[in-house]
């Protein structure tokens, strides 16, 4: 019963279906799943539907409970969601913004809320900026603050929408390794990434979304095949590994032909 199972999920905007009857099963606790796919494939829409931010039909079953049937409070107690775009002109300090996220959806639990906020900020390397106004941070720092808001309640299911897009190399590494350690503590992490090397390096499984449907799901080396590069991203490419197993991409042309063996 534990784990995540999505069946027949459809979601979209004003009558336009973007995610189409999507099935994604067998996401186990303790794992990181990278959600990848071209622009406008529906990755953010899928996360928003799971987080309850847009209407959706179908089922999203977490540990035997259908999240779509829960009210927003109950759902947000189980899910941490880090959106792709961050709100501007928020007149809160970094600390206050994470405290608000902690207190929204049912309070802070038994531990001192201020200690929990500081622990989340330290985890994303923002402890020194706790009192800084949010709108004075750099883009990458704001992304880290948004991540702290998503993890502060230690949710069972963490949904991260392009969490590394504005981050330098060191912080990319730190965020992905934090995603791994949150999963290793028993949670489930689903992370939208455009960087397929990061996906192959850090995720247990890669889910490829194409035109609102699941194109492939499995370990990166099984999923990121020349055929998938060709029909999903319209490039000739393949996932390679160095002798030490470090992944890299070999992309050499635009076009739907698969590369010669
Ligand atoms: N708020 C919205 N209202 C109407 N249509 C939207 C909205 N958000 C997204 N869409 C449309 O839904 C489709 C999927 O968008 P979505 O943001 O889910 O794709 P994505 O895979 O996350 O893309 P990207 O990699 O570019 O971020 C696009 O055609 C987009 O125009």
Coordinates of N, CA and C in Angstrom, one line a residue, residues 5-6 14-15 28 37 40 51 118 128 163 206 211 214:
X5 N 0.9 6.0 -6.6 CA 0.4 5.4 -7.8 C -0.6 6.4 -8.5
X6 N -0.3 6.8 -9.7 CA -1.2 7.7 -10.4 C -1.9 6.9 -11.5
X14 N -9.0 25.7 -18.3 CA -10.2 26.2 -19.1 C -10.6 25.3 -20.2
X15 N -10.9 24.1 -19.9 CA -11.4 23.2 -20.9 C -10.3 22.6 -21.8
X28 N 8.2 4.1 -5.3 CA 8.4 3.5 -3.9 C 8.8 4.6 -2.9
X37 N 11.1 16.1 -19.9 CA 10.3 16.2 -21.1 C 10.5 17.6 -21.7
X40 N 6.5 22.6 -22.4 CA 5.1 22.5 -22.6 C 4.6 21.1 -22.7
X51 N -0.6 18.5 -6.5 CA -0.6 19.4 -5.3 C -2.0 19.9 -5.1
X118 N 14.4 27.5 11.3 CA 15.9 27.7 11.2 C 16.6 26.5 10.7
X128 N 22.1 32.4 7.3 CA 22.6 33.8 7.5 C 21.7 34.9 6.9
X163 N 13.9 22.9 -9.5 CA 14.5 23.5 -8.3 C 15.9 24.1 -8.5
X206 N 13.5 7.7 -13.9 CA 13.2 8.9 -14.8 C 11.9 8.7 -15.5
X211 N 3.9 15.3 -24.6 CA 2.5 15.7 -25.0 C 1.5 15.2 -23.9
X214 N 2.7 9.7 -20.5 CA 4.0 9.1 -20.1 C 4.6 8.4 -21.3

